[in-house]
Tab-separated table of C-alpha atoms and ligand atoms in Angstrom:
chain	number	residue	atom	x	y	z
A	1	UNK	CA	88.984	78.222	163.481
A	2	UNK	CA	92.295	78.711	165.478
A	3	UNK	CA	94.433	81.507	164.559
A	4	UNK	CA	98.095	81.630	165.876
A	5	UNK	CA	100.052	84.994	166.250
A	6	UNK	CA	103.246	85.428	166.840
A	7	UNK	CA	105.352	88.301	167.332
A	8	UNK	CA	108.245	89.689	165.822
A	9	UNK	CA	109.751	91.481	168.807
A	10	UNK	CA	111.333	94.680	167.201
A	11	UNK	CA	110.381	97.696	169.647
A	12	UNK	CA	108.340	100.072	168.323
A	13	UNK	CA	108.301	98.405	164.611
A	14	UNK	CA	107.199	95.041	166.465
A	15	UNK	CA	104.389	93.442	163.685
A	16	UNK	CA	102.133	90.198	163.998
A	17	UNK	CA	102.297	87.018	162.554
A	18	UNK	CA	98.962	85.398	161.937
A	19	UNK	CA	98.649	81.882	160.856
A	20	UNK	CA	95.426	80.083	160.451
A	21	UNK	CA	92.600	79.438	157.976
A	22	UNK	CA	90.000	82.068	156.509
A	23	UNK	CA	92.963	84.581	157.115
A	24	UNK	CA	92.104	85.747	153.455
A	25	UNK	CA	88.289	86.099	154.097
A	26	UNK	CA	88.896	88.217	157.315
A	27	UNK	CA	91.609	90.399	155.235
A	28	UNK	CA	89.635	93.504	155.651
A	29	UNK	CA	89.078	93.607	159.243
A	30	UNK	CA	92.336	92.563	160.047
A	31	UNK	CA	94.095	95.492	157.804
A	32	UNK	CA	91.072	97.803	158.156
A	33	UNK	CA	92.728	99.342	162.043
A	34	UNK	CA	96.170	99.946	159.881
A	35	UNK	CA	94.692	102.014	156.969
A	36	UNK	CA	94.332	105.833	156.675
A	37	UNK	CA	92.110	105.305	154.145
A	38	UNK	CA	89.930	102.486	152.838
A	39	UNK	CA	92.148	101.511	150.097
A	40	UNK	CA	95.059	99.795	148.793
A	41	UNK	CA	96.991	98.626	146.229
A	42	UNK	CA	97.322	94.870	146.084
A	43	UNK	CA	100.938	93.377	144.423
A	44	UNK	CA	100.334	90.005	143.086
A	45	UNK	CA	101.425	87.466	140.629
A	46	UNK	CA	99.150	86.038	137.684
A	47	UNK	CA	99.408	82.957	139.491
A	48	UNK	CA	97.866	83.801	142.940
A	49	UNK	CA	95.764	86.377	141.593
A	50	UNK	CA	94.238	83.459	139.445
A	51	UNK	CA	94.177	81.220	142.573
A	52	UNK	CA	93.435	82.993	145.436
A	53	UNK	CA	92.953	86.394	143.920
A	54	UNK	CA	89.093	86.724	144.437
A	55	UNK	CA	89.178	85.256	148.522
A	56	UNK	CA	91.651	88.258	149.351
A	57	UNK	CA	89.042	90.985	147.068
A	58	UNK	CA	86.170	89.394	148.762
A	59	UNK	CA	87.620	89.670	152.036
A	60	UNK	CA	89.419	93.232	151.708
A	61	UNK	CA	85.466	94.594	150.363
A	62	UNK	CA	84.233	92.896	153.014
A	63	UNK	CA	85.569	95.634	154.954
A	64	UNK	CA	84.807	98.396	152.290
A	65	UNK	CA	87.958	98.517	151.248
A	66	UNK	CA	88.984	99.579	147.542
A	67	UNK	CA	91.818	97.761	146.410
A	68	UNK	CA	94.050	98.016	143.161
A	69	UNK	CA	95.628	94.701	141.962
A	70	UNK	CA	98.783	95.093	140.155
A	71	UNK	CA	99.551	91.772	138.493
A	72	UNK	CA	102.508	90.747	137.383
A	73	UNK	CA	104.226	87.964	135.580
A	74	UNK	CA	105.135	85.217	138.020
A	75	UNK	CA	108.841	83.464	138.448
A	76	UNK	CA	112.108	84.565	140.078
A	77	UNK	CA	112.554	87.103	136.697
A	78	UNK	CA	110.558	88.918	138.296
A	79	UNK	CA	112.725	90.007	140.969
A	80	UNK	CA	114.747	92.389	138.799
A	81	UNK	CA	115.439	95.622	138.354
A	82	UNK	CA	113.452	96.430	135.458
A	83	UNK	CA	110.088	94.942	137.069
A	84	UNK	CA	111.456	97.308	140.001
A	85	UNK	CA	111.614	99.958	138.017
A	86	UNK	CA	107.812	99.417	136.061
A	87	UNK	CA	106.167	98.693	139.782
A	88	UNK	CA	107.291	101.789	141.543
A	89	UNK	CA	106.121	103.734	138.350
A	90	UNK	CA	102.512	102.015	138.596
A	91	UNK	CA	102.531	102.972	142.538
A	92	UNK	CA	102.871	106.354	142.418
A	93	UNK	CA	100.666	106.705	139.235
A	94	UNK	CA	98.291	104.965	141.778
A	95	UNK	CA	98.786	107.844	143.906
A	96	UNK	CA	100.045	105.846	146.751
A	97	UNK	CA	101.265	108.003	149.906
A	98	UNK	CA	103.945	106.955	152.563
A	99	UNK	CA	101.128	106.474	155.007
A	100	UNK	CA	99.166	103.860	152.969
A	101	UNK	CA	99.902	99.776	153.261
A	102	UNK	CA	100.641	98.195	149.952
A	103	UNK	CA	99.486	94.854	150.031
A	104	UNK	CA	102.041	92.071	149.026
A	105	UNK	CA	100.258	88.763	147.703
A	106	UNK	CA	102.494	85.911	146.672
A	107	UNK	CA	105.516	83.853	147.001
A	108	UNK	CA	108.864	84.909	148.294
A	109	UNK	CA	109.311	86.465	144.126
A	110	UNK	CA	106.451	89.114	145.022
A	111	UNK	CA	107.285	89.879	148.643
A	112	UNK	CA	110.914	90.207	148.291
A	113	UNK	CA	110.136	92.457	145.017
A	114	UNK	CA	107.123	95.062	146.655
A	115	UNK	CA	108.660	95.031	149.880
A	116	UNK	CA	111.429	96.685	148.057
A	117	UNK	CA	109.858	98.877	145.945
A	118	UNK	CA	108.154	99.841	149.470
A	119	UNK	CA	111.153	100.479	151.237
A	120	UNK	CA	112.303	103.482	148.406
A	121	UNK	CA	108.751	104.395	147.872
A	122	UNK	CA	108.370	107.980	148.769
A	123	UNK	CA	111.699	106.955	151.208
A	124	UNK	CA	109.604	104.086	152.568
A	125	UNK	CA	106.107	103.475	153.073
A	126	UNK	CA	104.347	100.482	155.071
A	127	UNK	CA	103.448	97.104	153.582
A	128	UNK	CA	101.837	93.988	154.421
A	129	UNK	CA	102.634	90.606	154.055
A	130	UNK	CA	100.213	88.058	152.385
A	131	UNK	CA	102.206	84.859	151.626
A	132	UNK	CA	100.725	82.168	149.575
A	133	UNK	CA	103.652	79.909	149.645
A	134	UNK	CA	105.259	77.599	152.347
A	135	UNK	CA	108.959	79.502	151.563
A	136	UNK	CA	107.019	82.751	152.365
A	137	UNK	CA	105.027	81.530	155.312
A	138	UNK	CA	107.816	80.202	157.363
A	139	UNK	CA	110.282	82.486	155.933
A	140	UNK	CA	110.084	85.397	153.271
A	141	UNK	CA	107.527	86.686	154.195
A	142	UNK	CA	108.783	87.433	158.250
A	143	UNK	CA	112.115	89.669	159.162
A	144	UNK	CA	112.111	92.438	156.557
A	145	UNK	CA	115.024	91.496	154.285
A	146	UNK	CA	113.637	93.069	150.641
A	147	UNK	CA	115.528	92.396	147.170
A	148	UNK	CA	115.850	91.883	143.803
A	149	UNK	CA	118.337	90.040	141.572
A	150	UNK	CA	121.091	91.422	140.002
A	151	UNK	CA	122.986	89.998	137.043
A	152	UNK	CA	126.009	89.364	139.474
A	153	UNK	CA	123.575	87.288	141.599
A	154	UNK	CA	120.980	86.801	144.083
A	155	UNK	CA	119.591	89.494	146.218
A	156	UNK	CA	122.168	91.668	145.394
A	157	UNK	CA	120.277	94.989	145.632
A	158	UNK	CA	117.854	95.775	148.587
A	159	UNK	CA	116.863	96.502	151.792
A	160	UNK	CA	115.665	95.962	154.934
A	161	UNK	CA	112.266	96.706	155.205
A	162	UNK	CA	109.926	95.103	158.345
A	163	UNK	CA	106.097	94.836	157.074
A	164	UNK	CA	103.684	95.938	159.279
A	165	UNK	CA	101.824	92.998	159.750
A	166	UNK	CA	101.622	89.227	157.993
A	167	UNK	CA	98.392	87.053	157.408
A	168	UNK	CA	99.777	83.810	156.724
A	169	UNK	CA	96.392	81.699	155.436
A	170	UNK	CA	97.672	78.126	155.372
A	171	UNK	CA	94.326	77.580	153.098
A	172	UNK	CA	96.235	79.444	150.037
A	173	UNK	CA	98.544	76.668	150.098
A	174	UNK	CA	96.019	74.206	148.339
A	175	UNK	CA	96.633	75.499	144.751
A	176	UNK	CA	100.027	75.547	145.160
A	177	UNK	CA	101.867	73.288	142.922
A	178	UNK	CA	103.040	70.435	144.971
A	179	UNK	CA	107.038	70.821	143.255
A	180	UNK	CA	106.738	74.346	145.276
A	181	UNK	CA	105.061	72.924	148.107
A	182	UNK	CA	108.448	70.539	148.703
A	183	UNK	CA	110.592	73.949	147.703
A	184	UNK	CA	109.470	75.753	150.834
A	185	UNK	CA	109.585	72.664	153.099
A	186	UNK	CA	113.540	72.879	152.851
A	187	UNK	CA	113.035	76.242	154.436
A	188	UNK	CA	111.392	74.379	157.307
A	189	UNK	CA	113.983	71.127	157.825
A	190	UNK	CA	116.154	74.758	157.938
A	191	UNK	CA	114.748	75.708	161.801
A	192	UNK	CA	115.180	72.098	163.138
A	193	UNK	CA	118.900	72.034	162.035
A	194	UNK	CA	119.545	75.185	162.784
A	195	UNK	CA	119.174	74.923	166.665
A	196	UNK	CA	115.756	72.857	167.183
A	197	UNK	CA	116.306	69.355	167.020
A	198	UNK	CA	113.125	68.119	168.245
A	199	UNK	CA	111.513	69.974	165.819
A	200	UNK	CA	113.408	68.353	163.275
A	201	UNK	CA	112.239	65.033	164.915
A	202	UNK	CA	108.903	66.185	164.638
A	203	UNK	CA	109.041	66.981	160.887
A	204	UNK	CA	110.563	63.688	160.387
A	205	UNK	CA	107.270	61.813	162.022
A	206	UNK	CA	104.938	64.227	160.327
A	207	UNK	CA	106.436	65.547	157.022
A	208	UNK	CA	103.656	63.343	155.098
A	209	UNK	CA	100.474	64.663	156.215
A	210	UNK	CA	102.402	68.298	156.512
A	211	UNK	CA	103.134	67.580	152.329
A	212	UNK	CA	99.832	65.942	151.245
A	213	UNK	CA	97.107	67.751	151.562
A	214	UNK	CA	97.228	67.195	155.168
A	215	UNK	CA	96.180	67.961	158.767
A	216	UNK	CA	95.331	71.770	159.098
A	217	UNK	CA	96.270	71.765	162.153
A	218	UNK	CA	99.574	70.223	161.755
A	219	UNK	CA	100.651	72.628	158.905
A	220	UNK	CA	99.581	75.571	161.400
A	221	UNK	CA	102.234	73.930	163.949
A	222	UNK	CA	104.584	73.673	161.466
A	223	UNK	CA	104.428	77.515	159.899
A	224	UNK	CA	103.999	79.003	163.741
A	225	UNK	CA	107.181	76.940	164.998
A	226	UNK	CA	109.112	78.624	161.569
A	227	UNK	CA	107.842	81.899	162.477
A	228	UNK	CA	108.963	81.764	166.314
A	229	UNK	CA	112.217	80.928	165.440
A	230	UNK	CA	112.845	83.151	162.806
A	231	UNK	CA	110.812	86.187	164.813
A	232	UNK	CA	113.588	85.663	167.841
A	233	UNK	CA	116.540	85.401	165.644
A	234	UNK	CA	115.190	88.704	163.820
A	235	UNK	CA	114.310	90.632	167.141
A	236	UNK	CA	117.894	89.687	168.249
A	237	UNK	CA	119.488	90.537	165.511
A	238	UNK	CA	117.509	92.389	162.841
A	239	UNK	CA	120.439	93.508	160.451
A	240	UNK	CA	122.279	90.459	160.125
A	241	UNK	CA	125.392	91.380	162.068
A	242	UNK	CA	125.776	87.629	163.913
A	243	UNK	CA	123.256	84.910	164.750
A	244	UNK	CA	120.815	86.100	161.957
A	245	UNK	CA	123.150	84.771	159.395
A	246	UNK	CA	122.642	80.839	160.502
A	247	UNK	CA	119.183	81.485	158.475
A	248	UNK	CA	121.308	80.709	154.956
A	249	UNK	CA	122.055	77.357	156.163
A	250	UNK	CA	122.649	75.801	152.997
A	251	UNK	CA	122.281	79.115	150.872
A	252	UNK	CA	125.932	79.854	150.026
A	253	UNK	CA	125.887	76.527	148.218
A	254	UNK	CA	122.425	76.692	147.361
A	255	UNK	CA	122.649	80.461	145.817
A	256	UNK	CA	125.397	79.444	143.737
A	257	UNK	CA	123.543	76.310	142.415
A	258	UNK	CA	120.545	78.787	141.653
A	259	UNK	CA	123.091	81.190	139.940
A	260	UNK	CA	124.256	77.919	137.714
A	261	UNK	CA	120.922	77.239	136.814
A	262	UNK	CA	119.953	81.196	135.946
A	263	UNK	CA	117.530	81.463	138.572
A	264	UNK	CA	114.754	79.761	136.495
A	265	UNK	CA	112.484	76.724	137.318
A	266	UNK	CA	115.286	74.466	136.377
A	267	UNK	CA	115.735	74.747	139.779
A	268	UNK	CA	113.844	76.636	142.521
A	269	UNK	CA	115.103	78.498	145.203
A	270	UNK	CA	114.186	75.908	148.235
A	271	UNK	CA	115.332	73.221	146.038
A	272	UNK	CA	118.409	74.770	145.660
A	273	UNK	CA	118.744	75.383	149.562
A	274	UNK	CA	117.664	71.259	150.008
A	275	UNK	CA	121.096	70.508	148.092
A	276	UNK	CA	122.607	73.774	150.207
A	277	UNK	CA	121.929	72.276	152.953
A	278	UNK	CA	123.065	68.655	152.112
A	279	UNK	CA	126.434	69.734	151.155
A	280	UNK	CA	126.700	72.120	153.770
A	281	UNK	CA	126.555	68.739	156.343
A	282	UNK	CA	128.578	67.006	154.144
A	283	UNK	CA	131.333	69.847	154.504
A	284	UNK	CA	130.343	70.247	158.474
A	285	UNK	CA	131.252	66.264	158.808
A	286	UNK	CA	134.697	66.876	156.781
A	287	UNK	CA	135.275	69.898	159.017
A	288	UNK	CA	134.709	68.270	162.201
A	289	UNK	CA	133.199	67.564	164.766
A	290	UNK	CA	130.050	66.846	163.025
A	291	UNK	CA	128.862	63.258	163.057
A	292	UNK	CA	128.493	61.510	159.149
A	293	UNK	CA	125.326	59.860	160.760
A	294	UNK	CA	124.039	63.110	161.010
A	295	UNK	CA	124.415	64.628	157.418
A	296	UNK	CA	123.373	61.259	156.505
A	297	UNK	CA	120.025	61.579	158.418
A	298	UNK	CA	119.390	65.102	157.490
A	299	UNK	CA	119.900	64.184	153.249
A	300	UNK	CA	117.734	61.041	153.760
A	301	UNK	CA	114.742	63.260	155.262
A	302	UNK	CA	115.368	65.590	152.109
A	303	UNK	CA	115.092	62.200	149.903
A	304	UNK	CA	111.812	61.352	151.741
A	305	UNK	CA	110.305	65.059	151.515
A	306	UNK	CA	111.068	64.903	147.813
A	307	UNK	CA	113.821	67.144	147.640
A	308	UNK	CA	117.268	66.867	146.059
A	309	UNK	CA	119.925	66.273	148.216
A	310	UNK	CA	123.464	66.374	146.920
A	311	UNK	CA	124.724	67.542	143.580
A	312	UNK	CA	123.704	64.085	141.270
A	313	UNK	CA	119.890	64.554	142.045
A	314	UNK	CA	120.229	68.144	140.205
A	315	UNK	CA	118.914	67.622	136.606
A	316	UNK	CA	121.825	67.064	134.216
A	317	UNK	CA	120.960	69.925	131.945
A	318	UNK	CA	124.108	71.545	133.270
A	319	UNK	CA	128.055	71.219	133.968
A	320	UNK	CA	128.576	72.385	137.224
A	321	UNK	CA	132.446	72.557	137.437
A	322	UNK	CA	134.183	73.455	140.994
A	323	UNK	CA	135.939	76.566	139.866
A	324	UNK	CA	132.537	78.264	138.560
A	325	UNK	CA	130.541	77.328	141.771
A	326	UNK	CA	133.800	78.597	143.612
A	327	UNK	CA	133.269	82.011	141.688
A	328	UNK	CA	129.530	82.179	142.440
A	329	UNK	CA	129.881	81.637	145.886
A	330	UNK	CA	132.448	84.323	146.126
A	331	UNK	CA	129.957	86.633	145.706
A	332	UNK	CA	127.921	85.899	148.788
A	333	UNK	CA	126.945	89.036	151.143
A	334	UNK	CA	128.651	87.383	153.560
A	335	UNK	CA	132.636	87.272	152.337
A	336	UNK	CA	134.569	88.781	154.348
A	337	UNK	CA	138.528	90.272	153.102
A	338	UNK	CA	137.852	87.584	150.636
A	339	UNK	CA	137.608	85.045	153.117
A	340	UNK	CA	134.187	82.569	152.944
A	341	UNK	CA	131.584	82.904	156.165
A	342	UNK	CA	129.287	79.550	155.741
A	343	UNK	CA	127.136	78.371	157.877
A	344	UNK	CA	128.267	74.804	159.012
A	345	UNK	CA	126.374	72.517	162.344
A	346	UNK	CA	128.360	70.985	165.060
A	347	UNK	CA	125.025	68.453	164.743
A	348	UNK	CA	121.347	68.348	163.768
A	349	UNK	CA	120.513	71.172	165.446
A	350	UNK	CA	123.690	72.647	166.416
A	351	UNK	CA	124.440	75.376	163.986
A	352	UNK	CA	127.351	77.527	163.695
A	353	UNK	CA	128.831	80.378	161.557
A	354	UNK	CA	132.024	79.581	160.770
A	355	UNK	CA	134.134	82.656	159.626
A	356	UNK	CA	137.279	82.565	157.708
A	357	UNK	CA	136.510	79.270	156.187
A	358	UNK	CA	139.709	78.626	153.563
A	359	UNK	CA	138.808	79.021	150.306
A	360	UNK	CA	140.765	75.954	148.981
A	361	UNK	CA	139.183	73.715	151.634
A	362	UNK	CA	135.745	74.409	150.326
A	363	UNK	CA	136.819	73.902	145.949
A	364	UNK	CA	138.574	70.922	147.152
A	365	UNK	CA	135.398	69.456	148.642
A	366	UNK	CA	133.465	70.684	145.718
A	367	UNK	CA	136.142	68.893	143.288
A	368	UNK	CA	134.830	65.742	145.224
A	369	UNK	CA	131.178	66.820	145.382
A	370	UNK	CA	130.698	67.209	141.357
A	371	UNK	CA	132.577	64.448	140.874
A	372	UNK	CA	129.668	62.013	141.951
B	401	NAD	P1	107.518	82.269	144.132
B	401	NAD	O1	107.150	83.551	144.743
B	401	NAD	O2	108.110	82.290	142.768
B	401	NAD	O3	106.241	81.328	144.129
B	401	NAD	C1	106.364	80.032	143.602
B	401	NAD	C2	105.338	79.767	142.490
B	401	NAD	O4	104.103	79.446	143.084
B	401	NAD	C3	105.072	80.918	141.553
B	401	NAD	O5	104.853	80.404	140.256
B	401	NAD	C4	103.775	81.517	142.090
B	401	NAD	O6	103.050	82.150	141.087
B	401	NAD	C5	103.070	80.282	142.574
B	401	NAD	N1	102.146	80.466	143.688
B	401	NAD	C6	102.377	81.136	144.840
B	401	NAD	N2	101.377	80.944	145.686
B	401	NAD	C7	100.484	80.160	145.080
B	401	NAD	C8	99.252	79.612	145.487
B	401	NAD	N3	98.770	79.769	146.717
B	401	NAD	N4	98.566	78.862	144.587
B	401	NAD	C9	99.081	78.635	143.349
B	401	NAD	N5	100.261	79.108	142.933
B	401	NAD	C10	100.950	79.865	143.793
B	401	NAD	O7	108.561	81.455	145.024
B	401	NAD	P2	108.794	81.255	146.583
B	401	NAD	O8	109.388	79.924	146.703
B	401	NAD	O9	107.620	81.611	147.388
B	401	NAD	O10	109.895	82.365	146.921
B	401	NAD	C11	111.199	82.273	146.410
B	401	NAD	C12	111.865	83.617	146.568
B	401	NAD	O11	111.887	83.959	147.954
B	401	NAD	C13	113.286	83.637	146.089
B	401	NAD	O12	113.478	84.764	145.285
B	401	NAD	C14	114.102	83.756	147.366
B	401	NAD	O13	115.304	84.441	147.180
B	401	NAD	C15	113.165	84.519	148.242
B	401	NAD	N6	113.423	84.364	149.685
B	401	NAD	C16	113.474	85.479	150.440
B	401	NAD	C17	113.672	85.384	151.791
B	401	NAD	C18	113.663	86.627	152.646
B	401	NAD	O14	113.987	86.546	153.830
B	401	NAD	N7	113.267	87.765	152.117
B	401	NAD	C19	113.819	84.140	152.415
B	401	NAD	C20	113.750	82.996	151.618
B	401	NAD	C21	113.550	83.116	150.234
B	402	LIG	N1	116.045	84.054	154.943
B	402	LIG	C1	117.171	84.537	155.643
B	402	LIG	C2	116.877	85.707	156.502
B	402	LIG	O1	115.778	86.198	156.534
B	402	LIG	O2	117.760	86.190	157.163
């Protein structure tokens, strides 16, 4: 069975990536060398822990390991304060010490969540990364950035928090739900835009067998290529003060549209970065100099992958009205002296952040992008 690894280059807090099959099998060994003790507490959903939930027990015994399996409701909800709040109380009624590695099992919901409750554990203790999900494999799971919700909006309240290691078992991603499946391939169109347009050419040739059940080997291609790019964007910039910030390509717009749709399965998160991303070419093409062939390419490749791509494939169950998706995006992390930062692309593959953007510009085009 081949097993990729890839770095994430941060100095002294530099962890692997490992992609492959069996990853959750061979849990026990792999984690075994970063224990202090044989044991750890395992942070799952009911979802994965009824999926994949007895591979990752078989494979942490293997190893002698006693693990604790905290289980807890699955869905974005999750990421709030209050689940905070009733996790960190169950860790350190578990008695766990800065020293030991809290397992994370899950989606983007459950990393996002323990790697945050890890970060103020105790003032931080050490985690590792199990993702179960595309999103999390190519993306949530890698680079350390730990939140929850807050009522204002998304990822409000966190931290940055680098795991010490990722197993990224592209076998998990059998049971998942092929709707979620799709979700997390937006994150992947994401790194061909963003500044690999080959491998955007490549995803365009191969996105079937990648979505279908598929080619193994193809799917560990496709999750290693994420992982490189994100892993040299995050070693170059691990705190977000420049390049980092062309990862949320599409997620000004795409938070917003999450916000409007109160973060529920209305409309999940990659979804809501698919339609991100389509208006964010739209608005690159109306900017200048990007091409209209371009953003046309990019939201028929969405279209193919099964993803929504502009604001009429969103289900009609709400009004989205410019002003309110103005307001929402106001609060991104990334507003400046109340100016906009988005990120925009020169071409498929050619992104750029473009700072200062004028406020009006952007409710004018959405005036014209609800009005479809
Ligand atoms: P998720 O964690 O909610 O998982 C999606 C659904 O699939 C859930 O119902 C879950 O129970 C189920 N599931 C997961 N793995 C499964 C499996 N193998 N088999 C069967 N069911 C399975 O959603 P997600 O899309 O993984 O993550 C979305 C979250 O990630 C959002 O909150 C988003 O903000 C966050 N995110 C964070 C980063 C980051 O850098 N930290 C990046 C991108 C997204
Ligand atoms: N998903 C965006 C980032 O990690 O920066």
């Amino acid at each position: 069975m081949t097993t990729e690894t890839v770095t994430v280059p941060l100095g002294s807090r530099a962890y692997d990536i490992h992609i492959g099959e069996g990853l959750l099998e061979r849990a026990g060994p792999l984690l075994a060398p970063l224990l202090p003790r044989l044991r750890t507490v395992v942070v799952t959903d009911e979802n994965v822990f009824a999926a994949q939930g007895a591979r990752l027990a078989a494979g942490l015994a293997s190893a002698n390991i006693d693990a604790e399996f905290i289980t807890l409701p699955a869905g974005e909800p999750t990421k709030s304060f209050s689940e905070l709040e009733g996790l960190i109380g169950r860790l350190l009624d578990l008695g766990v010490e800065r020293n030991d590695l809290v397992i994370a099992f899950g989606g983007g919901v459950i990393g996002d969540l323990t790697g945050f409750a890890c970060a103020i554990l105790r003032r931080g203790c050490r985690f590792a990364q199990i993702p179960t999900t595309l999103l999390a494999q190519t993306d949530s799971a890698v680079g350390g950035k730990t939140a929850v919700n807050a009522q204002q909006g998304k990822n409000l309240i966190g931290a940055f928090h680098q795991p010490s290691i990722v197993l990224a078992d592209i076998t998990a991603l059998e049971t998942l739900p092929i709707r979620e499946l799709r979700a997390g391939y937006a994150e992947v169109i994401k790194y061909g835009l963003i500044a690999d347009r080959s491998f955007f050419e490549w995803l365009e040739a191969n996105s079937e067998q990648l979505l279908s059940k598929g080619d193994a080997n193809k799917r560990i291609y496709a999750v290693k290529k994420s992982c490189i790019a994100k892993a040299a964007i995050v070693g170059a910039d691990e705190r977000e003060q420049g390049a980092r910030a062309l990862l949320n390509l599409g997620h000004t717009f795409g938070h917003a549209l999450e916000a409007t749709f109160g973060f529920s399965d209305a409309l999940l998160h990659g979804e809501a970065v698919a339609v991100g991303i389509a208006l964010a070419f739209d608005f690159s093409v109306r900017q200048g100099p990007c091409k209209a062939e371009d953003a046309a390419r990019v939201r028929a490749h969405l279209k193919k992958s099964g993803l929504p791509a502009g604001i009429s494939d969103l289900p009609s169950s709400k009004t989205l009205t410019p002003d309110a998706l103005m307001e929402l995006m106001m609060q991104d992390k990334k507003v400046e002296n109340g100016k906009l930062t988005l990120i925009l692309a020169d071409a498929i593959g050619e992104a750029m952040i473009a700072k200062r953007v004028d406020v009006s510009d952007v409710t004018d085009f959405l005036k014209d992008a609800t009005a479809r």
